[in-house]
JSON list of C-alpha atoms in Angstrom, two decimals:
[
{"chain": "A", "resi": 1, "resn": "UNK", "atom": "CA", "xyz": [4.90, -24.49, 17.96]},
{"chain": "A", "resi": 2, "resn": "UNK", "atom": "CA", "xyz": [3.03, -21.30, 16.80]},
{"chain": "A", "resi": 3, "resn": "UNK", "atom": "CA", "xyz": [4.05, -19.24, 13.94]},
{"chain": "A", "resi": 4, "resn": "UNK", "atom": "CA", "xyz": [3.62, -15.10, 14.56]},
{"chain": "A", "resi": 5, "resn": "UNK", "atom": "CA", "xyz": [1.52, -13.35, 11.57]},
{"chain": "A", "resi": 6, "resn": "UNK", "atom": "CA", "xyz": [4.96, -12.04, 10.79]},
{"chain": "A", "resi": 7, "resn": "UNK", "atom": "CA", "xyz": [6.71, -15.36, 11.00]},
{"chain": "A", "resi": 8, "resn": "UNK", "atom": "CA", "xyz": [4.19, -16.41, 8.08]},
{"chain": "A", "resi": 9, "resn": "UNK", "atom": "CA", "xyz": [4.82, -13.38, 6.37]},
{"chain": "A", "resi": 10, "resn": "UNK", "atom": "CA", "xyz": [8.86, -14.45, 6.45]},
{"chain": "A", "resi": 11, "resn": "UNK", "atom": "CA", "xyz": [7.92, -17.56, 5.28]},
{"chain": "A", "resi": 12, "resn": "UNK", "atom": "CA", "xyz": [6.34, -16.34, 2.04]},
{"chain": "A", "resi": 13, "resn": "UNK", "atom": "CA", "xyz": [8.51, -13.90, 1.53]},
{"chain": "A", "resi": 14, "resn": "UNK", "atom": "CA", "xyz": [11.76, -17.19, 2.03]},
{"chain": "A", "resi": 15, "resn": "UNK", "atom": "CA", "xyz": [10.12, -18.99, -0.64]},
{"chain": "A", "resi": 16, "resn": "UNK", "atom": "CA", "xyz": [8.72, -16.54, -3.13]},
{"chain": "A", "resi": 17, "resn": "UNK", "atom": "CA", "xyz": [12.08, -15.07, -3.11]},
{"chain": "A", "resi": 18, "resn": "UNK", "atom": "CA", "xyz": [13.90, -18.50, -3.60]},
{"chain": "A", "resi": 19, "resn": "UNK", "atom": "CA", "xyz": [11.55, -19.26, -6.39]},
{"chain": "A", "resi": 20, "resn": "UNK", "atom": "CA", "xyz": [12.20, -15.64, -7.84]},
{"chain": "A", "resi": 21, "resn": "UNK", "atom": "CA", "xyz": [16.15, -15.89, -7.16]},
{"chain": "A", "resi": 22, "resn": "UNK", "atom": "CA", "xyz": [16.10, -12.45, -5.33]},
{"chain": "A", "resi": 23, "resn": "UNK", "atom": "CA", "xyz": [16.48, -11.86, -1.71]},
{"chain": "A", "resi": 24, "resn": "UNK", "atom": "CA", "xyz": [13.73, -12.08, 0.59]},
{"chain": "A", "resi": 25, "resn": "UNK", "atom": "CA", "xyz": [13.96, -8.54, 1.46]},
{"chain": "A", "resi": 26, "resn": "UNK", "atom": "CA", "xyz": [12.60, -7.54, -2.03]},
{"chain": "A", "resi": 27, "resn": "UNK", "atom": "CA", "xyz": [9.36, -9.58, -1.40]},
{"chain": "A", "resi": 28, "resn": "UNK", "atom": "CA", "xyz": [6.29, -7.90, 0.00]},
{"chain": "A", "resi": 29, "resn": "UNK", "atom": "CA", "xyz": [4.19, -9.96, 1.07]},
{"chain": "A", "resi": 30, "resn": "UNK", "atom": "CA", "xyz": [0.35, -9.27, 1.56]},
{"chain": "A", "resi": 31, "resn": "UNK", "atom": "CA", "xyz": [-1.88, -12.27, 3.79]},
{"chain": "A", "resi": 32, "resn": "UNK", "atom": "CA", "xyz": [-5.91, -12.45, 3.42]},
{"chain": "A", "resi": 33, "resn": "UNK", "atom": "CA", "xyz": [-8.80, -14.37, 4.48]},
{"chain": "A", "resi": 34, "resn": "UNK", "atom": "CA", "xyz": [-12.09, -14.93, 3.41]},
{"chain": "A", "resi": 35, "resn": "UNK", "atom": "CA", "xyz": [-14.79, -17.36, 4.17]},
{"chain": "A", "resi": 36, "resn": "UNK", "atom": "CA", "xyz": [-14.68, -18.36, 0.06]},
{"chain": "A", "resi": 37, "resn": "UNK", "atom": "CA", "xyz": [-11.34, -18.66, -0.72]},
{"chain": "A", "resi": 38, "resn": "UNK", "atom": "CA", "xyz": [-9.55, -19.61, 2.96]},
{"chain": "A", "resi": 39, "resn": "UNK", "atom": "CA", "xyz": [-6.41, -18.20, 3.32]},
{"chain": "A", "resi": 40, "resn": "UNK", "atom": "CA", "xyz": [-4.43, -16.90, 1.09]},
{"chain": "A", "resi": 41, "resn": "UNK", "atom": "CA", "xyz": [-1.44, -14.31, 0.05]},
{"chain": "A", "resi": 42, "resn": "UNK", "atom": "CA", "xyz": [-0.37, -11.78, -2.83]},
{"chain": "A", "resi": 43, "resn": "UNK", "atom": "CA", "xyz": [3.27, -11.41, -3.25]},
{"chain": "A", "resi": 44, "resn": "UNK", "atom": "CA", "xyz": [5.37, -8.33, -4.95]},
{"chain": "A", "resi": 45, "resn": "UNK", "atom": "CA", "xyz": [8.61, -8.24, -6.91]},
{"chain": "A", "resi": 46, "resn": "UNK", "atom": "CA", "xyz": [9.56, -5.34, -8.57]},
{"chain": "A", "resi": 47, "resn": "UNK", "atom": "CA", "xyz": [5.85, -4.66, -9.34]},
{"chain": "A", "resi": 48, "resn": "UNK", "atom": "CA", "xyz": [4.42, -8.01, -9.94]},
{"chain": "A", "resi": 49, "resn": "UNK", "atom": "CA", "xyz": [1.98, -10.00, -8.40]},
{"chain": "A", "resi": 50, "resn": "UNK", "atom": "CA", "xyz": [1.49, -13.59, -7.47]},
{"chain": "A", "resi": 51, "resn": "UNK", "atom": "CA", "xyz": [-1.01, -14.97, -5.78]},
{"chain": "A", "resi": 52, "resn": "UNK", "atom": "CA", "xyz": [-1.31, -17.88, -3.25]},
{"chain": "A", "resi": 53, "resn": "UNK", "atom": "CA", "xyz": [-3.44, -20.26, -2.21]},
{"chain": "A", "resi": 54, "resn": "UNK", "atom": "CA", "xyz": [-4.24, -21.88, 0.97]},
{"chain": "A", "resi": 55, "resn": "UNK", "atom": "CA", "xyz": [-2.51, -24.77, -0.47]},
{"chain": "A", "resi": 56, "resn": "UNK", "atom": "CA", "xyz": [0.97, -22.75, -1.61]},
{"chain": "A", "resi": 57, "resn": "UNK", "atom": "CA", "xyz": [0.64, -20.89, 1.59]},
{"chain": "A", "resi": 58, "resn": "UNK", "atom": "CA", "xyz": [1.10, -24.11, 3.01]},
{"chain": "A", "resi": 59, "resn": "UNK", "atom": "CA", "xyz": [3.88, -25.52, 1.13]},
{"chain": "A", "resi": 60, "resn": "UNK", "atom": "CA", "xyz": [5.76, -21.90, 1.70]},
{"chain": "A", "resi": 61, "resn": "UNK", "atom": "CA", "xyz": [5.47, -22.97, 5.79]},
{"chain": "A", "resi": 62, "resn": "UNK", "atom": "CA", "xyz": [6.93, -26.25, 5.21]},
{"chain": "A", "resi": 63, "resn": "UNK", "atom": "CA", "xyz": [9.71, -24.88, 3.25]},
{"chain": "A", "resi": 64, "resn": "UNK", "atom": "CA", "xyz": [10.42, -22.18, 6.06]},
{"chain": "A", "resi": 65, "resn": "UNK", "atom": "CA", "xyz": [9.95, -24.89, 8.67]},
{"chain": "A", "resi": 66, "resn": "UNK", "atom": "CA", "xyz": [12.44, -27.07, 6.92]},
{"chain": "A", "resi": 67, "resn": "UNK", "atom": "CA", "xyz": [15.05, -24.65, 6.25]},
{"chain": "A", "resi": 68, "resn": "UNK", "atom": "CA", "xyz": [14.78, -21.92, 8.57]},
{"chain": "A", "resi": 69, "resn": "UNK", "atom": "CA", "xyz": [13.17, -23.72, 11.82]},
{"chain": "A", "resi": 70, "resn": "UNK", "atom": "CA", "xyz": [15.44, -26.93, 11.18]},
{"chain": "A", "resi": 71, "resn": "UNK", "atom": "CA", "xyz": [12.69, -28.91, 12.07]},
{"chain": "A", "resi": 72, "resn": "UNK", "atom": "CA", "xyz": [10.98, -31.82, 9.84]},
{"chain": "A", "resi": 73, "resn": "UNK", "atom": "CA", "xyz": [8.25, -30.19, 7.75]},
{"chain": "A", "resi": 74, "resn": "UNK", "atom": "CA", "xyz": [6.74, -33.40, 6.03]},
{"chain": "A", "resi": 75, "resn": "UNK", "atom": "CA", "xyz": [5.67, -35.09, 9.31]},
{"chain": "A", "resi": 76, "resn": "UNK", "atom": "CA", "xyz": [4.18, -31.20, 10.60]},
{"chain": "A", "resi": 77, "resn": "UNK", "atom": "CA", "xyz": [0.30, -30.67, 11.16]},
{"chain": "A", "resi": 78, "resn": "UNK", "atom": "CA", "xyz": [0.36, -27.37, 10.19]},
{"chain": "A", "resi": 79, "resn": "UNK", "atom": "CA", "xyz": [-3.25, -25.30, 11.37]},
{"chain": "A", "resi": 80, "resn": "UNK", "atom": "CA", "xyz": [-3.91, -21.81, 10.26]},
{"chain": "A", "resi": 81, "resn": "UNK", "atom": "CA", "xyz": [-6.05, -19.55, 12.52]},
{"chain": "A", "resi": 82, "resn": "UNK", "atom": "CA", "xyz": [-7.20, -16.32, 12.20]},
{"chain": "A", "resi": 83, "resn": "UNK", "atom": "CA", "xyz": [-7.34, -14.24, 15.62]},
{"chain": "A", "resi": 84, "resn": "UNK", "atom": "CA", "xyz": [-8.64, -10.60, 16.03]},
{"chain": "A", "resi": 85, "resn": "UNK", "atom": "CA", "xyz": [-5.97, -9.49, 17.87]},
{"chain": "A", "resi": 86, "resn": "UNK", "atom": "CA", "xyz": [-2.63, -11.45, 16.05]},
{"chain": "A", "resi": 87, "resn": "UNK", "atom": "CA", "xyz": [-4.29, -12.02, 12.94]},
{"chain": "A", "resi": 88, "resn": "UNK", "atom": "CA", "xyz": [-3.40, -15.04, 10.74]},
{"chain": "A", "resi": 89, "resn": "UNK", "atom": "CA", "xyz": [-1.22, -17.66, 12.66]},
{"chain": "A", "resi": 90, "resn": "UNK", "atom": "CA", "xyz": [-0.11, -20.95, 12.27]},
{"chain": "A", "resi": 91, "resn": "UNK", "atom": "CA", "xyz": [-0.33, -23.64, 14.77]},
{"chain": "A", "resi": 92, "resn": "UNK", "atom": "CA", "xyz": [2.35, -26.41, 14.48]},
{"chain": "A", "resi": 93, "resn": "UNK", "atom": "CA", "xyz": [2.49, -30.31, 15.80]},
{"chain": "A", "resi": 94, "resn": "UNK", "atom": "CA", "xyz": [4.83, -33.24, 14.98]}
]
């Protein structure tokens, strides 16, 4: 299973907004990569930031995989990729 750039972005924005207790629609959601830091993601609430790690950006697939997909998220191998032409993705395998 493959994750879109903007299936990842839905992701963050499922669980920063569960987290937050808003809707997910009021979550903007920003993704980055960088040889230092890996990949990683700024997310936006009524003006405030939080950032997230590779690790976080992780745990806010799982979530989304759990809850959204319906699929089992603790037993996934999840792989993140960045592609020039679909940017960041996630590569899934059970």
């Amino acid at each position: 299973m493959t994750l879109s750039e903007q299936e990842i972005i839905n992701a963050i924005c499922y669980f920063h907004a569960k987290f937050k207790q808003v809707k997910p629609t009021d979550v903007e959601v920003e993704l980055m990569y960088d040889d230092a830091a890996g990949y990683t993601a700024e997310a936006y609430v009524n003006g405030q930031m939080e950032f997230y790690n590779t690790v976080n950006f992780i745990t806010a697939i799982r979530l989304y995989i759990e809850e959204v997909v319906n699929r089992d998220a603790i037993s996934a191998r999840i792989m993140l990729e960045l592609h020039e032409d679909e940017g960041i993705i996630a590569k899934i395998e059970w």
